[in-house]
Every structure is written in C-alpha cells, then in structure tokens.
Short mmCIF file of C-alpha atoms in Angstrom, two decimals:
data_model
loop_
_atom_site.label_atom_id
_atom_site.label_comp_id
_atom_site.label_asym_id
_atom_site.label_seq_id
_atom_site.Cartn_x
_atom_site.Cartn_y
_atom_site.Cartn_z
CA UNK L 1 9.06 -5.23 -14.08
CA UNK L 2 5.52 -4.14 -13.36
CA UNK L 3 4.87 -0.54 -14.19
CA UNK L 4 1.98 1.38 -12.71
CA UNK L 5 1.71 4.88 -14.10
CA UNK L 6 -0.30 7.69 -12.63
CA UNK L 7 -0.96 10.47 -15.08
CA UNK L 8 -0.14 13.40 -12.79
CA UNK L 9 2.42 13.80 -10.06
CA UNK L 10 0.95 17.08 -8.79
CA UNK L 11 -2.50 18.49 -9.35
CA UNK L 12 -4.14 21.69 -8.14
CA UNK L 13 -7.91 22.02 -8.51
CA UNK L 14 -10.60 24.37 -7.30
CA UNK L 15 -13.44 23.47 -4.97
CA UNK L 16 -16.39 22.10 -6.92
CA UNK L 17 -14.37 20.98 -9.94
CA UNK L 18 -14.71 17.49 -11.32
CA UNK L 19 -11.32 15.79 -11.06
CA UNK L 20 -10.04 12.70 -12.85
CA UNK L 21 -7.03 10.75 -11.61
CA UNK L 22 -5.81 8.21 -14.12
CA UNK L 23 -3.85 5.04 -13.54
CA UNK L 24 -2.49 2.56 -16.08
CA UNK L 25 -0.69 -0.74 -15.45
CA UNK L 26 1.17 -2.79 -18.03
CA UNK L 27 1.21 -6.27 -16.47
CA UNK L 28 -2.29 -7.52 -17.25
CA UNK L 29 -3.24 -7.49 -13.56
CA UNK L 30 -6.86 -8.18 -12.71
CA UNK L 31 -6.92 -6.21 -9.46
CA UNK L 32 -6.52 -2.46 -9.24
CA UNK L 33 -6.82 -0.20 -6.23
CA UNK L 34 -7.04 3.44 -5.25
CA UNK L 35 -5.66 4.46 -1.86
CA UNK L 36 -5.53 7.77 -0.10
CA UNK L 37 -2.47 8.51 2.04
CA UNK L 38 -2.58 11.08 4.84
CA UNK L 39 0.01 11.71 7.59
CA UNK L 40 -0.77 9.69 10.69
CA UNK L 41 -3.53 7.75 8.95
CA UNK L 42 -1.50 5.51 6.68
CA UNK L 43 -3.10 4.21 3.50
CA UNK L 44 -6.87 3.97 3.32
CA UNK L 45 -8.66 2.12 0.55
CA UNK L 46 -11.10 4.18 -1.48
CA UNK L 47 -12.18 1.72 -4.17
CA UNK L 48 -10.90 -1.40 -5.83
CA UNK L 49 -11.69 -3.34 -8.96
CA UNK L 50 -11.13 -7.04 -9.58
CA UNK L 51 -12.16 -7.06 -13.23
CA UNK L 52 -13.23 -4.80 -16.05
CA UNK L 53 -16.40 -2.89 -15.17
CA UNK L 54 -16.34 -4.40 -11.66
CA UNK L 55 -15.78 -2.24 -8.61
CA UNK L 56 -16.18 -2.43 -4.88
CA UNK L 57 -16.16 0.24 -2.22
CA UNK L 58 -13.29 0.40 0.17
CA UNK L 59 -13.21 2.07 3.55
CA UNK L 60 -13.67 5.69 2.47
CA UNK L 61 -15.64 5.81 -0.81
CA UNK L 62 -17.70 8.91 0.01
CA UNK L 63 -17.13 11.70 -2.49
CA UNK L 64 -15.39 9.41 -4.97
CA UNK L 65 -16.34 7.19 -7.87
CA UNK L 66 -14.27 4.98 -10.18
CA UNK L 67 -14.30 3.71 -13.72
CA UNK L 68 -12.68 0.64 -15.23
CA UNK L 69 -13.59 0.31 -18.88
CA UNK L 70 -10.34 -1.44 -19.84
CA UNK L 71 -8.29 -3.92 -17.88
CA UNK L 72 -5.19 -1.77 -17.80
CA UNK L 73 -6.82 1.50 -16.74
CA UNK L 74 -8.50 2.48 -13.49
CA UNK L 75 -9.75 6.01 -13.00
CA UNK L 76 -10.64 7.78 -9.77
CA UNK L 77 -13.22 10.54 -10.06
CA UNK L 78 -13.93 13.31 -7.61
CA UNK L 79 -17.36 14.47 -8.71
CA UNK L 80 -17.14 17.81 -6.88
CA UNK L 81 -13.75 18.35 -5.29
CA UNK L 82 -13.64 19.63 -1.73
CA UNK L 83 -10.75 20.90 0.38
CA UNK L 84 -10.89 17.81 2.60
CA UNK L 85 -9.94 15.75 -0.43
CA UNK L 86 -6.51 17.39 -0.52
CA UNK L 87 -4.24 14.38 -0.14
CA UNK L 88 -1.81 11.95 -1.75
CA UNK L 89 -3.52 9.39 -3.97
CA UNK L 90 -1.85 6.07 -4.72
CA UNK L 91 -2.89 3.62 -7.39
CA UNK L 92 -1.86 -0.03 -7.15
CA UNK L 93 -2.37 -3.31 -8.97
CA UNK L 94 -1.94 -7.00 -8.30
CA UNK L 95 -2.61 -10.29 -10.10
CA UNK L 96 -5.61 -12.28 -8.97
CA UNK L 97 -4.15 -15.76 -9.18
CA UNK L 98 -1.15 -15.34 -6.91
CA UNK L 99 -2.73 -14.59 -3.55
CA UNK L 100 0.57 -13.81 -1.86
CA UNK L 101 1.44 -11.27 -4.52
CA UNK L 102 2.20 -7.82 -3.20
CA UNK L 103 0.65 -4.65 -4.47
CA UNK L 104 2.55 -2.77 -7.16
CA UNK L 105 2.22 0.96 -6.71
CA UNK L 106 2.38 4.02 -8.90
CA UNK L 107 4.33 7.12 -7.89
CA UNK L 108 1.31 8.86 -6.42
CA UNK L 109 -0.60 12.02 -7.27
CA UNK L 110 -0.48 14.84 -4.76
CA UNK L 111 -3.81 16.64 -5.13
CA UNK L 112 -4.43 20.08 -3.67
CA UNK L 113 -7.98 21.44 -3.68
CA UNK L 114 -8.21 25.19 -3.04
CA UNK C 1 -12.31 -6.36 11.54
CA UNK C 2 -8.62 -6.71 10.97
CA UNK C 3 -6.34 -3.91 12.09
CA UNK C 4 -2.63 -3.17 11.77
CA UNK C 5 -0.80 -1.05 14.33
CA UNK C 6 2.59 0.60 14.02
CA UNK C 7 3.27 2.22 17.37
CA UNK C 8 6.45 4.07 16.41
CA UNK C 9 5.71 7.15 14.30
CA UNK C 10 9.41 7.88 13.93
CA UNK C 11 12.69 6.05 14.53
CA UNK C 12 16.34 6.99 14.12
CA UNK C 13 19.36 4.78 13.56
CA UNK C 14 23.03 5.43 13.12
CA UNK C 15 24.50 4.39 9.81
CA UNK C 16 25.79 0.77 9.92
CA UNK C 17 23.73 0.02 13.04
CA UNK C 18 20.66 -2.21 13.37
CA UNK C 19 17.11 -1.02 13.89
CA UNK C 20 13.83 -2.83 14.48
CA UNK C 21 10.45 -1.47 13.43
CA UNK C 22 7.44 -2.92 15.19
CA UNK C 23 4.08 -3.97 13.81
CA UNK C 24 1.19 -5.73 15.46
CA UNK C 25 -2.04 -6.84 13.90
CA UNK C 26 -5.37 -8.17 14.96
CA UNK C 27 -7.19 -10.93 13.10
CA UNK C 28 -9.22 -14.02 13.80
CA UNK C 29 -7.99 -15.67 10.61
CA UNK C 30 -5.30 -18.34 10.61
CA UNK C 31 -4.14 -17.94 7.02
CA UNK C 32 -2.92 -14.57 5.83
CA UNK C 33 0.02 -12.66 4.39
CA UNK C 34 2.08 -9.89 5.89
CA UNK C 35 4.17 -7.33 4.05
CA UNK C 36 6.60 -4.50 4.74
CA UNK C 37 6.70 -1.67 2.24
CA UNK C 38 9.19 1.15 1.97
CA UNK C 39 8.25 4.60 0.68
CA UNK C 40 11.29 6.82 0.05
CA UNK C 41 11.00 10.56 -0.67
CA UNK C 42 10.42 9.69 -4.33
CA UNK C 43 7.03 8.34 -3.12
CA UNK C 44 7.35 5.01 -4.96
CA UNK C 45 6.13 2.28 -2.59
CA UNK C 46 8.48 -0.68 -2.80
CA UNK C 47 8.00 -4.14 -1.35
CA UNK C 48 10.70 -4.90 1.21
CA UNK C 49 9.70 -8.32 2.44
CA UNK C 50 6.70 -10.64 2.75
CA UNK C 51 5.70 -13.46 5.08
CA UNK C 52 3.12 -16.19 4.72
CA UNK C 53 1.41 -16.94 8.03
CA UNK C 54 1.59 -20.70 7.53
CA UNK C 55 5.39 -20.56 7.32
CA UNK C 56 7.15 -20.72 10.67
CA UNK C 57 10.47 -19.62 9.25
CA UNK C 58 11.08 -15.90 9.33
CA UNK C 59 11.53 -14.28 5.93
CA UNK C 60 14.88 -12.70 5.06
CA UNK C 61 15.92 -10.46 2.16
CA UNK C 62 19.57 -9.44 2.35
CA UNK C 63 19.85 -6.89 5.19
CA UNK C 64 16.13 -7.08 5.94
CA UNK C 65 14.57 -9.75 8.11
CA UNK C 66 11.38 -10.18 10.06
CA UNK C 67 10.52 -11.56 13.46
CA UNK C 68 7.13 -13.16 12.93
CA UNK C 69 5.39 -14.18 16.14
CA UNK C 70 2.04 -15.60 15.08
CA UNK C 71 0.65 -16.22 18.55
CA UNK C 72 1.53 -12.70 19.62
CA UNK C 73 0.35 -11.29 16.26
CA UNK C 74 3.59 -9.42 15.87
CA UNK C 75 5.57 -8.81 12.69
CA UNK C 76 8.64 -6.65 13.26
CA UNK C 77 11.17 -5.63 10.62
CA UNK C 78 14.89 -5.68 11.38
CA UNK C 79 17.25 -3.67 9.21
CA UNK C 80 20.90 -4.59 9.65
CA UNK C 81 23.88 -2.47 8.62
CA UNK C 82 21.61 0.53 8.02
CA UNK C 83 22.43 2.69 5.02
CA UNK C 84 21.50 6.27 4.16
CA UNK C 85 19.27 4.91 1.40
CA UNK C 86 17.15 3.12 3.99
CA UNK C 87 15.71 6.44 5.14
CA UNK C 88 12.01 6.28 4.26
CA UNK C 89 8.51 5.67 5.54
CA UNK C 90 7.90 2.02 6.28
CA UNK C 91 4.43 0.53 6.19
CA UNK C 92 3.31 -2.81 7.52
CA UNK C 93 0.41 -4.44 5.66
CA UNK C 94 -1.88 -7.43 6.15
CA UNK C 95 -3.88 -9.40 3.65
CA UNK C 96 -6.30 -12.20 4.40
CA UNK C 97 -5.59 -15.35 2.36
CA UNK C 98 -9.21 -16.25 1.67
CA UNK C 99 -9.89 -16.63 -2.03
CA UNK C 100 -11.81 -13.68 -3.36
CA UNK C 101 -10.47 -11.35 -0.69
CA UNK C 102 -8.53 -8.51 -2.20
CA UNK C 103 -8.21 -6.08 0.64
CA UNK C 104 -4.83 -5.08 2.05
CA UNK C 105 -4.84 -3.29 5.40
CA UNK C 106 -2.02 -0.90 6.17
CA UNK C 107 -0.57 0.50 9.35
CA UNK C 108 0.02 4.22 9.85
CA UNK C 109 3.70 4.00 9.03
CA UNK C 110 7.05 4.58 10.73
CA UNK C 111 9.42 7.24 9.45
CA UNK C 112 13.00 5.98 9.64
CA UNK C 113 15.86 8.46 9.76
CA UNK C 114 19.39 7.26 9.16
CA UNK C 115 22.10 9.39 10.75
CA UNK C 116 25.51 9.64 9.12
#
C-alpha cells in the first residue's frame, strides 16, 4: 500500500513566521502535489512536482514555495505566514507512467495562523 | 479551462437506502479520467471509483457505481445499501489524459450524512 506521510496533523503558527510542511511518500512516485482544502472551495492545487528539483505552479501559488531535493520528499514553504493561509493542506503523490492512476493522499495538516 | 461542479453541498440518506451524488464537468477534451474520492472525518482521502472516458461501460466497485454520461458531461456516484461508514465528504475529480498533464481538478464536494 502506498503511504504518504505528512509530518504534522495540526500546526499553529504566528503571522510572519516561516512555515515548513513536510510530505514523504514511500512508493517511488514521480509526481507529488500540494493542495489546499477550504470549505465550499474544494481542493485547489498550490504546486506540483513531476521530478526531483522540478516544480510547477498550480492555481494558487501566491505566498507559497516548494522544495523537492529528493524523490520521496516534497516540502511546502510559507515564507511569511498570514492569517488567510489558515487552512487544511493535503499532500498527494502519483506515478507518472500510469496515467489513470489516482492520487494517493496524506492525512492532511490543519494549519492555523494567528 | 476544465471545471468540475458538484451542485449538492450536502445530502442525507437512510441506512440501507440508495443515494446518488451528482457531478458535472466541462472539457473540450475527448480522452480523460474521472474519479470519486471519499474523505471521512479521519481526513484520509480514499479513492472510491474511477472511470476512463473511452470506456462506455460504467465502473462498479461493490456497492458503489457510476452513471457516466459522456455527451452530457455527467458523472454521478450511486451508493447502494448505504452504511454508517459511508458518511463522509465526497469529491469528484477530473484529469486530462494527455501525456505530460498532471493536473487533477476537483469539485467542491458533497457531504453525505447517513441516518440510522
């Protein structure tokens, strides 16, 4: 079974702090994704990566950056956290070859910025 | 741009009854994939069922089945013999089949309540 692990289930940070959300997958997947989930808005893609050191912006990249130094790890960085970044963050992965493959999700990190 | 619409923010069903969750999408592509995901209170998103657009036959997984109407761009999920464990948020998702395309587009979700 694919396992996608997000380092924190709950996180509380102060406005202006630099925040790191970590995600690790154990199935050698090429693709990794960061989504933000808000009530009534569904899941919105922040960034994705299709290979080590490769990244592409999603629909809402403003205020975020990412890092993928190793294939299994994909980090989401909030350079200066703001209250409007309070949300649920979901990491996901998928293999590149099988195009009909679904996303495999982590358990989510609920971030509160005060 | 592709979009996915789930018009029912919340649905309720009596235990053991059948419920249908609706999903429509907009695309100009002919080859794509559609998915239904379930997110229980534990927050772990789980794949329920998937459908390839080139397949005319509707996908089925045990008590879960879809009604895929390609011309109408509709992809509804039917849950038969509903169980308390089916209570969750359900998300419909679309992915273009073009090689090199990695983006999945999600609907806003439907919260399903199962009444005992």
